[in-house]
Short mmCIF file of C-alpha atoms in Angstrom, two decimals:
data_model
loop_
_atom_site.label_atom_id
_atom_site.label_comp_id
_atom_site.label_asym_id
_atom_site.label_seq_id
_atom_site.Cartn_x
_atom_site.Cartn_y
_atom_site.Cartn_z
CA UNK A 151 -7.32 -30.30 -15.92
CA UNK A 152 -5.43 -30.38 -12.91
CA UNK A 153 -5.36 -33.73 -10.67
CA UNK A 154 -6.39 -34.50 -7.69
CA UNK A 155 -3.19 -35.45 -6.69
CA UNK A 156 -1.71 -31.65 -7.59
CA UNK A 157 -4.82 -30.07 -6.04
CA UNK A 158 -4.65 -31.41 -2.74
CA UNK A 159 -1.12 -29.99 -2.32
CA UNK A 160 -1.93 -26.19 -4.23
CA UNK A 161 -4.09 -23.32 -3.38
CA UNK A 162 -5.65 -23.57 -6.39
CA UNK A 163 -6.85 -20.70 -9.52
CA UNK A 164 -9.80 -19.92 -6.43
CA UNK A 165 -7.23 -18.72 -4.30
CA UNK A 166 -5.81 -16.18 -7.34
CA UNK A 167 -9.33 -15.49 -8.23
CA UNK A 168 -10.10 -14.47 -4.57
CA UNK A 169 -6.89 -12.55 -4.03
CA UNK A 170 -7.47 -10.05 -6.98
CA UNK A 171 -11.26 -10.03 -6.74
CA UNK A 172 -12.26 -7.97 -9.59
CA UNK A 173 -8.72 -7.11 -11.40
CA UNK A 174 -8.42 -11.10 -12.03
CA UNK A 175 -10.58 -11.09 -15.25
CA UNK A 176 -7.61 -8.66 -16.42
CA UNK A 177 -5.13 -11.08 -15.75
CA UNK A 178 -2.56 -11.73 -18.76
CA UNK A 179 -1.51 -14.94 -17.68
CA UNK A 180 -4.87 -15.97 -15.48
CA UNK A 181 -3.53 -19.32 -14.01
CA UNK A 182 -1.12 -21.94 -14.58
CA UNK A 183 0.17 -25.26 -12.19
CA UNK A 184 2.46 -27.79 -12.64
CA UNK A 185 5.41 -29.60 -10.15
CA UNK A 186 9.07 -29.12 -10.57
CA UNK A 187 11.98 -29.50 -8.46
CA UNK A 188 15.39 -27.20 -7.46
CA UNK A 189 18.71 -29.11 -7.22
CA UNK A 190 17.06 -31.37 -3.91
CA UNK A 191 13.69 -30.30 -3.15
CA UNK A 192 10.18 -31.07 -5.31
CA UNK A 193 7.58 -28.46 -5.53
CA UNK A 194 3.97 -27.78 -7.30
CA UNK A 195 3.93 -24.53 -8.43
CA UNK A 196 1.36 -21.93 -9.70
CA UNK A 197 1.57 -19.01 -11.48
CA UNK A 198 -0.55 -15.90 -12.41
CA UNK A 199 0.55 -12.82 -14.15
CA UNK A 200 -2.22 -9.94 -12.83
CA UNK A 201 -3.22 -6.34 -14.77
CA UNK A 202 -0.19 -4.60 -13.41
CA UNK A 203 2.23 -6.94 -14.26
CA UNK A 204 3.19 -8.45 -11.26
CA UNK A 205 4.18 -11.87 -11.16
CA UNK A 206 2.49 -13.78 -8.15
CA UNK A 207 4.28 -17.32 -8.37
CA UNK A 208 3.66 -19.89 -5.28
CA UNK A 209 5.93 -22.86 -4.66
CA UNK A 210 3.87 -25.84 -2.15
CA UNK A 211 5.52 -29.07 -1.02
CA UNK A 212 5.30 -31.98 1.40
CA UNK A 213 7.74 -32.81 3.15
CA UNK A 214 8.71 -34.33 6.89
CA UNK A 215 9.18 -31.38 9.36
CA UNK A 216 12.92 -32.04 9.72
CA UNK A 217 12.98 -31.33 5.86
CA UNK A 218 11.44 -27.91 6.24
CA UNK A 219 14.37 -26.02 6.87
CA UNK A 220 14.15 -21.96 6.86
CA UNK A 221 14.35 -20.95 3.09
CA UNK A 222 14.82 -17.13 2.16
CA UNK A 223 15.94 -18.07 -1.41
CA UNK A 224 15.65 -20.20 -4.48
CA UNK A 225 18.24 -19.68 -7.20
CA UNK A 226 16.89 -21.71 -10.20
CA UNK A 227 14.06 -23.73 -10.41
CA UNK A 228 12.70 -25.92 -13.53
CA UNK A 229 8.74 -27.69 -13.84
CA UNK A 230 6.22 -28.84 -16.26
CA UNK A 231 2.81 -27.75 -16.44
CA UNK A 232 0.22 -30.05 -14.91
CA UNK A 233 -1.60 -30.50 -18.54
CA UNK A 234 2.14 -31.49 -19.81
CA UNK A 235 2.01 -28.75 -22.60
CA UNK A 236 4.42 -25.89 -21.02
CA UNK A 237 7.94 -25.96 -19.45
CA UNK A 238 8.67 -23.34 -16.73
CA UNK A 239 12.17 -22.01 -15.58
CA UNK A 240 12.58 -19.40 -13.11
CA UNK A 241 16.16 -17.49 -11.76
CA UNK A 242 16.73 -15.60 -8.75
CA UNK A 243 13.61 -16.68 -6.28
CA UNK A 244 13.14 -14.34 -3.25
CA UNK A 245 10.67 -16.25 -0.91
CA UNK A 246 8.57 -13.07 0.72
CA UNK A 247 6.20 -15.05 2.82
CA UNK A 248 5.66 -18.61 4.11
CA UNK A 249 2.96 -20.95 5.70
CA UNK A 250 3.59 -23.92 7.30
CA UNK A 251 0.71 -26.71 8.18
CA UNK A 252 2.02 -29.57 10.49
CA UNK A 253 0.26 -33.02 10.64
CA UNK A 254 1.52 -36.10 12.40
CA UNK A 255 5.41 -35.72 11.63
CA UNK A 256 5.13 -34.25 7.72
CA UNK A 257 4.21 -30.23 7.35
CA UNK A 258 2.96 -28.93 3.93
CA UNK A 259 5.80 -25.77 2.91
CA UNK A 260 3.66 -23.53 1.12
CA UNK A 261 6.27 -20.30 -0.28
CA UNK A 262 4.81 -16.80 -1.58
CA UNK A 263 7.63 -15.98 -4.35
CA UNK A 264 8.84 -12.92 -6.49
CA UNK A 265 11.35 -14.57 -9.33
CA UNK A 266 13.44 -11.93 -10.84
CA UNK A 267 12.39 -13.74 -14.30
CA UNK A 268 10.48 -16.34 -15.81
CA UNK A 269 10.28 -18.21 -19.34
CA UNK A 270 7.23 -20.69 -19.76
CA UNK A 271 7.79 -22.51 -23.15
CA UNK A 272 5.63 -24.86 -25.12
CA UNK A 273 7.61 -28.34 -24.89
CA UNK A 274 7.04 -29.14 -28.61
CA UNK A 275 7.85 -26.19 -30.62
CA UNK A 276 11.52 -24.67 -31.04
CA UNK A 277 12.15 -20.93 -30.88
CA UNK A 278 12.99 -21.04 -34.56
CA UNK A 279 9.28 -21.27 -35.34
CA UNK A 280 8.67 -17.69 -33.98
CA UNK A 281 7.12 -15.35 -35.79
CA UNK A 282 5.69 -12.22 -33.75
CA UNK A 283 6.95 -10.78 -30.31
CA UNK A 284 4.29 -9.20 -28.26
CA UNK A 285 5.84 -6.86 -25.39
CA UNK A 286 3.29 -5.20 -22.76
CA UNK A 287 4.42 -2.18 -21.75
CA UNK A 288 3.23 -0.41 -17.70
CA UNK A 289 2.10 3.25 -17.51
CA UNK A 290 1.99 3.92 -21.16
CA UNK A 291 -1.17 5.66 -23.06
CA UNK A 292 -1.83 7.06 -26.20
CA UNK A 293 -4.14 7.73 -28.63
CA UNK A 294 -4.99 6.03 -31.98
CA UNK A 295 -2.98 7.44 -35.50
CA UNK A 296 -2.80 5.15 -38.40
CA UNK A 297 -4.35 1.56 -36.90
CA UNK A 298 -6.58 0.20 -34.20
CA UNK A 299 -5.84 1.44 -31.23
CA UNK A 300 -2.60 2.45 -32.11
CA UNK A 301 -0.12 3.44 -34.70
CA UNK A 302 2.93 1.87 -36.80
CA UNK A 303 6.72 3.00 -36.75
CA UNK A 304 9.60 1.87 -38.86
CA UNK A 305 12.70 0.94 -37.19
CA UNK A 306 15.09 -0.17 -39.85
CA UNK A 307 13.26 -2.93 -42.24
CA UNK A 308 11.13 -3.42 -40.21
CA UNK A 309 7.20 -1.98 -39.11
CA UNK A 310 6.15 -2.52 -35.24
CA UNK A 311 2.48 -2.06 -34.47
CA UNK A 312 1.96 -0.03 -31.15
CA UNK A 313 -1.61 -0.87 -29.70
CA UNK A 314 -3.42 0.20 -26.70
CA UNK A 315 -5.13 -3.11 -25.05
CA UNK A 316 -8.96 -3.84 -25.61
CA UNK A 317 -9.19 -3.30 -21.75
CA UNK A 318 -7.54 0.22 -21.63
CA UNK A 319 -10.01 2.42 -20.74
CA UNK A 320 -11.50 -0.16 -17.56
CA UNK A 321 -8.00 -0.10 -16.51
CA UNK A 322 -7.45 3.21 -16.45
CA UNK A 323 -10.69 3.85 -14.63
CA UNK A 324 -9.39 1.52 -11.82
CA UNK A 325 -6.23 3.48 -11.64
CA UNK A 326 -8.12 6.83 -11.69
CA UNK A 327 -10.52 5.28 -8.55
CA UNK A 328 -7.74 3.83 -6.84
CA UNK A 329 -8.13 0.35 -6.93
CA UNK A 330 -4.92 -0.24 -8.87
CA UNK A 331 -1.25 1.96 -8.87
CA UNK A 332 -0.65 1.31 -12.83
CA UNK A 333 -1.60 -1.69 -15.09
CA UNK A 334 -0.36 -2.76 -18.64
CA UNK A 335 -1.66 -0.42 -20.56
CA UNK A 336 -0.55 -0.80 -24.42
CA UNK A 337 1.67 -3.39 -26.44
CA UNK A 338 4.26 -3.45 -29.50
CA UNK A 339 3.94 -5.91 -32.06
CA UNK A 340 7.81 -6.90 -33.30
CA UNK A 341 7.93 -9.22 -36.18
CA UNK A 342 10.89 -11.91 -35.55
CA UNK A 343 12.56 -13.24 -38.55
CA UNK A 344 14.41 -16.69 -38.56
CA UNK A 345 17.78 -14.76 -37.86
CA UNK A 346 16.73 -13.05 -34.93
CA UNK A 347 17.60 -14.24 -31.66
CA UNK A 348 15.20 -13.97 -28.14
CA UNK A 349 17.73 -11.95 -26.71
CA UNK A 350 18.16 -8.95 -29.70
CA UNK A 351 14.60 -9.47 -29.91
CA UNK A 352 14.52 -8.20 -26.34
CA UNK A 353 17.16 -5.60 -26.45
CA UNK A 354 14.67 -3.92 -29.04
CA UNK A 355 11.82 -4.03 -26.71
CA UNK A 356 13.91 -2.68 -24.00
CA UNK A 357 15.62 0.13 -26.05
CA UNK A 358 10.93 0.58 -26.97
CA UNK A 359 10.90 0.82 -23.03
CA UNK A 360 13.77 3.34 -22.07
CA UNK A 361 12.79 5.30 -24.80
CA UNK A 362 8.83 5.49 -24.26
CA UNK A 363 9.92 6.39 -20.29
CA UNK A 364 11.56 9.50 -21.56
CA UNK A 365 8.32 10.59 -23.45
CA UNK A 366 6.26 9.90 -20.50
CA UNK A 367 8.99 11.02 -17.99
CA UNK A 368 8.15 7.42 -16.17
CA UNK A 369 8.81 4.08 -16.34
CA UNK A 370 7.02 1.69 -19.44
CA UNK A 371 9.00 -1.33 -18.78
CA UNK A 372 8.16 -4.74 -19.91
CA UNK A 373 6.92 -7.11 -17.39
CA UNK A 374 5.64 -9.12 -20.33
CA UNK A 375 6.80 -10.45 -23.76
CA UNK A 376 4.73 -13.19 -25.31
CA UNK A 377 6.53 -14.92 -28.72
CA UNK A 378 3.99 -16.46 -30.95
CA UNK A 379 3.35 -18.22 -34.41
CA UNK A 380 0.23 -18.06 -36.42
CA UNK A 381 -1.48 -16.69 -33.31
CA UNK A 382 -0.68 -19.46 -30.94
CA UNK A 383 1.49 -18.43 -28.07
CA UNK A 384 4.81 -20.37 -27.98
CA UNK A 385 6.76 -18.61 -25.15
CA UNK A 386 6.25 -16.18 -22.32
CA UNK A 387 9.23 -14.33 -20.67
CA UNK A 388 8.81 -12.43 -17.81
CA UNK A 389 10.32 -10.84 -15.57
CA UNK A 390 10.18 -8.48 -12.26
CA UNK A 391 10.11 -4.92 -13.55
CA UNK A 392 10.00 -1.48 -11.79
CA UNK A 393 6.17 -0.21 -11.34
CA UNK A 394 5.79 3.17 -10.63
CA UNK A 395 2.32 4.64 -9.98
CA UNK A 396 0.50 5.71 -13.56
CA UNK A 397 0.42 9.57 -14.37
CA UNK A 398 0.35 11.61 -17.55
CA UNK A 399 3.73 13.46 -17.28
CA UNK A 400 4.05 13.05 -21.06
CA UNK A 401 6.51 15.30 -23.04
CA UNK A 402 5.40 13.54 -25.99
CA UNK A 403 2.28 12.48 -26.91
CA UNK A 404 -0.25 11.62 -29.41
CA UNK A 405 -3.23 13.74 -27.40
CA UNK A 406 -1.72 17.04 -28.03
CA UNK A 407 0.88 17.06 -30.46
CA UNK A 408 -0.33 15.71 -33.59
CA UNK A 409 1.10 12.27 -34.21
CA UNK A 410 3.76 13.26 -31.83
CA UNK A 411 4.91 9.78 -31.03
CA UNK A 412 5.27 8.36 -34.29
CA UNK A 413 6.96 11.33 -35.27
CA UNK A 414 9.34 11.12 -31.98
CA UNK A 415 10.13 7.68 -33.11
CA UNK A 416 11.03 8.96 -36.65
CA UNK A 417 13.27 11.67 -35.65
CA UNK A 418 15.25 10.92 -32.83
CA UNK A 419 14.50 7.24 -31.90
CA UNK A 420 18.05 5.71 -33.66
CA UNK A 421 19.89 9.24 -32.01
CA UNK A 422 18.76 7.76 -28.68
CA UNK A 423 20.54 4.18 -29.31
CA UNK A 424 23.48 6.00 -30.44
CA UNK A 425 23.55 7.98 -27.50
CA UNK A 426 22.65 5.09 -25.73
CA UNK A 427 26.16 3.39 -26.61
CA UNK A 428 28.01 6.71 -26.19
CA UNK A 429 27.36 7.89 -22.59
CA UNK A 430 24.38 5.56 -20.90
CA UNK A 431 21.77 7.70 -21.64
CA UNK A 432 19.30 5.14 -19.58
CA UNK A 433 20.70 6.30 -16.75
CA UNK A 434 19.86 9.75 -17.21
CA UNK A 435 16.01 9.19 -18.20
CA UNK A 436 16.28 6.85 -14.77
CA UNK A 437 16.72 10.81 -13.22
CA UNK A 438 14.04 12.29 -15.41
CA UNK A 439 11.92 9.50 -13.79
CA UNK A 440 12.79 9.96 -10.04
CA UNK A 441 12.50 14.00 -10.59
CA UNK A 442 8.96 13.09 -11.87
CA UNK A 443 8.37 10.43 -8.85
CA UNK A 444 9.27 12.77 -6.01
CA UNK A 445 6.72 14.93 -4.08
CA UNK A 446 9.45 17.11 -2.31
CA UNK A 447 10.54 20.22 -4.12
CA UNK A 448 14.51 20.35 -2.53
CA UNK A 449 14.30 16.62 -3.17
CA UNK A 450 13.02 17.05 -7.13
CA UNK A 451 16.14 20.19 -7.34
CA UNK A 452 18.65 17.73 -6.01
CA UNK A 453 17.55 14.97 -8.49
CA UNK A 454 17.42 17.79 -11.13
CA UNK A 455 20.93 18.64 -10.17
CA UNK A 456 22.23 15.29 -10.24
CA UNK A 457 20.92 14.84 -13.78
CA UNK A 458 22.21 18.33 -15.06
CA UNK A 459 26.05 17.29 -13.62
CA UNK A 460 26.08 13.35 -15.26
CA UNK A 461 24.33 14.82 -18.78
CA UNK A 462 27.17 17.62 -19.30
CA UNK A 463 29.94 15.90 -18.06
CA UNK A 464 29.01 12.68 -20.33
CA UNK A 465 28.12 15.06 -23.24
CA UNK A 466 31.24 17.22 -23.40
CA UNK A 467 33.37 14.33 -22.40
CA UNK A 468 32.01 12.66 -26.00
CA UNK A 469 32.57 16.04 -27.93
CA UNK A 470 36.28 15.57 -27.34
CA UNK A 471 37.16 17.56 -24.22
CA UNK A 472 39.40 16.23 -21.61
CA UNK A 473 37.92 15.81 -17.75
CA UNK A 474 40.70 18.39 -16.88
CA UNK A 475 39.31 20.80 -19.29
CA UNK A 476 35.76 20.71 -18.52
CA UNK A 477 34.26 23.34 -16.41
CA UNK A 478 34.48 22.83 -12.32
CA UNK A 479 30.86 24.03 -11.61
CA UNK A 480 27.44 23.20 -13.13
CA UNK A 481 27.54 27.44 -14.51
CA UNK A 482 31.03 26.61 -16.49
CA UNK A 483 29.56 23.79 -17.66
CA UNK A 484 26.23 24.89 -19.17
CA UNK A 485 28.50 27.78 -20.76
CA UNK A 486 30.36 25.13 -22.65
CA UNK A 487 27.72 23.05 -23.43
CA UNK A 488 25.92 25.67 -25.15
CA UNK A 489 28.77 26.44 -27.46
CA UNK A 490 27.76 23.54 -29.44
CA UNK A 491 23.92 23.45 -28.93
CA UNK A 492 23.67 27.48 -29.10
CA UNK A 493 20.33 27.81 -27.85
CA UNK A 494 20.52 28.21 -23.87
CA UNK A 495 19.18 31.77 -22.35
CA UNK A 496 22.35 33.97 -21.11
CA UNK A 497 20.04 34.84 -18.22
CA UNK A 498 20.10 30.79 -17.19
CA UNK A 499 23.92 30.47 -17.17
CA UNK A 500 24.39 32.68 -14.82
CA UNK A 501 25.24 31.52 -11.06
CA UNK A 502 21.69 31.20 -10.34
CA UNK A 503 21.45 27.28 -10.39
CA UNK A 504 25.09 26.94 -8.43
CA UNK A 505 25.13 29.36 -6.25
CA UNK A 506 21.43 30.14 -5.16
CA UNK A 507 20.80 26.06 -5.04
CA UNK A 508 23.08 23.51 -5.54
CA UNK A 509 25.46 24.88 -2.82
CA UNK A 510 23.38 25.59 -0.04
CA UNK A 511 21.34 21.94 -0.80
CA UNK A 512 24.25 20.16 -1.48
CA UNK A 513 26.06 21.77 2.04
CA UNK A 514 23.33 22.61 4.11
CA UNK A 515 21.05 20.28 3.04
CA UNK A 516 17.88 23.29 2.71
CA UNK A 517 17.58 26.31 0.29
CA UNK A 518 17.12 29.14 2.77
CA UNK A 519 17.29 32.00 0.77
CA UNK A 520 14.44 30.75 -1.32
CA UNK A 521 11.01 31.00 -1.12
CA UNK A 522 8.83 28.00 -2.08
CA UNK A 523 7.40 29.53 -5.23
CA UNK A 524 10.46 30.57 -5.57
CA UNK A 525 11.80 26.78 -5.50
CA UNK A 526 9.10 25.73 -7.58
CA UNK A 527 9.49 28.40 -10.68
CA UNK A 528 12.98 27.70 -10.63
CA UNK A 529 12.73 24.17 -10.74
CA UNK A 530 10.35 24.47 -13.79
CA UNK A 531 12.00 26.75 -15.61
CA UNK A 532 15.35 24.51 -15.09
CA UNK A 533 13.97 21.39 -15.67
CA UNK A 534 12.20 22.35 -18.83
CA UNK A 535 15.70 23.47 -19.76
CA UNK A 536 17.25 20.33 -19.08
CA UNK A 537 14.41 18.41 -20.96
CA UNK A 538 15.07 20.71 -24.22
CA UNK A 539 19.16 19.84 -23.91
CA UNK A 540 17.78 15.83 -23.97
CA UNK A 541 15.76 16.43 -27.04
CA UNK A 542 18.36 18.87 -28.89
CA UNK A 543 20.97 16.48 -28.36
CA UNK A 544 18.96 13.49 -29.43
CA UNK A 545 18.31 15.79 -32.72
CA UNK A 546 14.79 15.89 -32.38
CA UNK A 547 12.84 18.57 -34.25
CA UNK A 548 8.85 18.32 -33.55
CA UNK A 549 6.83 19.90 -30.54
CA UNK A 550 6.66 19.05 -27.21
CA UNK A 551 5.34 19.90 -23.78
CA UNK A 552 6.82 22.37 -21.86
CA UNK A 553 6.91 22.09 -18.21
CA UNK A 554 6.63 25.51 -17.72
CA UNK A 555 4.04 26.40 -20.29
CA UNK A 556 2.50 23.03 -20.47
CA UNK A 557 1.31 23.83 -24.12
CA UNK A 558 3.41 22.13 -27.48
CA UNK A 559 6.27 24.15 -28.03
CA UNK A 560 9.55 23.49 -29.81
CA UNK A 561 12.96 22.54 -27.98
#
């Protein structure tokens, strides 16, 4: 119950309610206020975490006017929760909007903040009591394979339970209408033993998250991670994640390919933390995403291009060649490449991908000699190439969907 005191200086869960209209009954963390303080300034602050993810976190204070001095950010501030049950610590506070009410020498600050993360702990339990991480994952669907919802995978002793949410399918109807861009759409289950720190806990979840983004070709980061014990939430980190807009790009899925993710997981999921270690592979699926993102064909080829360059240079650097001995152009390169993966077409090694694109993008900025179906089949075709390097390399031996076919094939 919130006091008077505190509600005279907040907006107040009506204000939250209002603002998201009918998305607020999706709301994963629906309202919380308390008061804190930074290094010399006291605040009441609320907090709601809405369908998408997004953290909407408000900071209100009264003060005299010569106190109100032009904020643009917070670095760390601490609170309690107004019921005394939680304590709240946010890092990196970017103030996007303020209102200021004046009144016979004192104004009321009120600041419309994105923290870059979050942790809202129970004050009387210790992290040692955790039991079961919950991480929410944006812009990932699937279909149900051996549970509820969902399906299990084993990643070394242990067995994480993937779930769509109860709310899926409203969500997705809202995207599909318009009313929302994406939305936490599924979850992991990660049992914590007493060993197991927060922070491997959420290396896992992010390793979930960079992985799951290749199979969907977009982001599924983790806005969300709730840590519980016997049900009862003991901890909520979040943080401020990129949201793309939700689309079914998958390469991978459960909907055509027969327990495909599962069986990703299985086959190639350890590869991609190895590879992970050896040559950043994040950064490459971070290309796979912006190819996907883009609407512009000579922007997707450029992307594409980009992508092609860091994977073979990376790859054939960790296969033992020296930089002076790796091929000059992207041609050389794909001919080397191949002579350990021994799959590639002739016909695509040719000087179709340097000469006929990359040089006349990359120094003329246009593709003149190129018709736009023309662009577009040879972006397919090359990109679908690219995508069955990434899943030879990571060793991975089931079906998926090519771009160019758009029907399960193998790599």
């Amino acid at each position: 119950m919130v006091s008077l005191h505190l509600a005279k200086n907040m907006l107040g869960q009506n204000y939250f309610e209002k603002r998201l209209g009918d998305i607020y009954q999706y709301s994963h963390i629906a309202y919380k206020s308390g008061k804190g303080r930074t290094n010399n300034r006291e605040y009441f602050w609320e907090l709601c975490v809405d369908a998408c993810g997004n953290i909407i976190f408000i900071l209100s204070s009264c003060n005299s006017l010569q106190d109100s001095s032009n904020i643009s950010k917070i670095e760390h501030f601490s609170g309690v929760s107004d019921d005394d049950i939680w304590n709240l610590n946010c890092t990196d506070i970017h103030i996007l909007a303020k209102e200021v009410e004046v009144s016979e020498k004192l104004v009321k600050l009120v600041l419309f903040c994105l923290p870059s993360s979050i942790v809202l702990a129970r004050k009387d339990q210790s992290p040692s009591e955790i039991t079961l991480a919950k991480a929410y994952f944006s812009n990932f669907d699937f279909s149900g394979v051996d549970c509820e919802r969902g399906f299990f995978i084993n990643v070394g002793s242990k067995k994480f339970c993937f779930q769509t949410l109860e709310a899926n399918k409203e969500l997705i109807k809202l995207i599909e209408i318009g009313r929302i861009p994406n939305a936490l759409l599924c979850q992991v289950s990660i049992p914590v033993n007493k060993n197991d720190s927060i922070s491997a806990i959420e290396d896992e979840a992010s390793s979930i998250s960079w992985f799951l983004s290749l199979l969907n070709l977009n982001s599924a980061f983790i806005p969300i991670i709730e840590y519980s014990s016997d049900s009862e939430i003991l901890q909520y980190s979040l943080e401020n994640t990129v949201k793309n807009s939700f689309c079914r790009s998958y390469i991978i899925d459960n909907f055509r390919i027969n327990e495909g993710i599962p069986k990703a997981f299985e086959s190639c999921y350890q590869s991609y933390k190895n590879w992970q270690a050896k040559i950043d592979i994040n950064f490459l699926i971070g290309f796979l995403v912006e190819i996907n993102q883009q609407k512009y064909i000579d922007i997707k080829l450029a992307v594409m291009l980009m992508a092609y360059e860091y994977l073979l240079f990376k790859y054939l650097l960790n296969e033992g060649l020296t930089q002076d001995k790796i091929g000059d152009n992207i041609q050389k390169k794909l001919q080397q490449i191949n002579g350990f993966l021994r799959f590639i077409p002739s016909g695509m090694m040719d000087d179709t991908l340097r000469g006929s694109v990359r040089n006349p993008l990359f120094h003329q900025g246009e593709i003149p000699l190129l018709t736009l179906a023309e662009k577009i089949n040879l972006f397919k075709e090359y990109y679908d190439l690219l995508i069955r390097i990434i899943l030879r390399i990571l060793g991975y031996t089931g079906q998926y969907m090519s771009v160019v076919t758009h029907s399960p094939s193998q790599p």
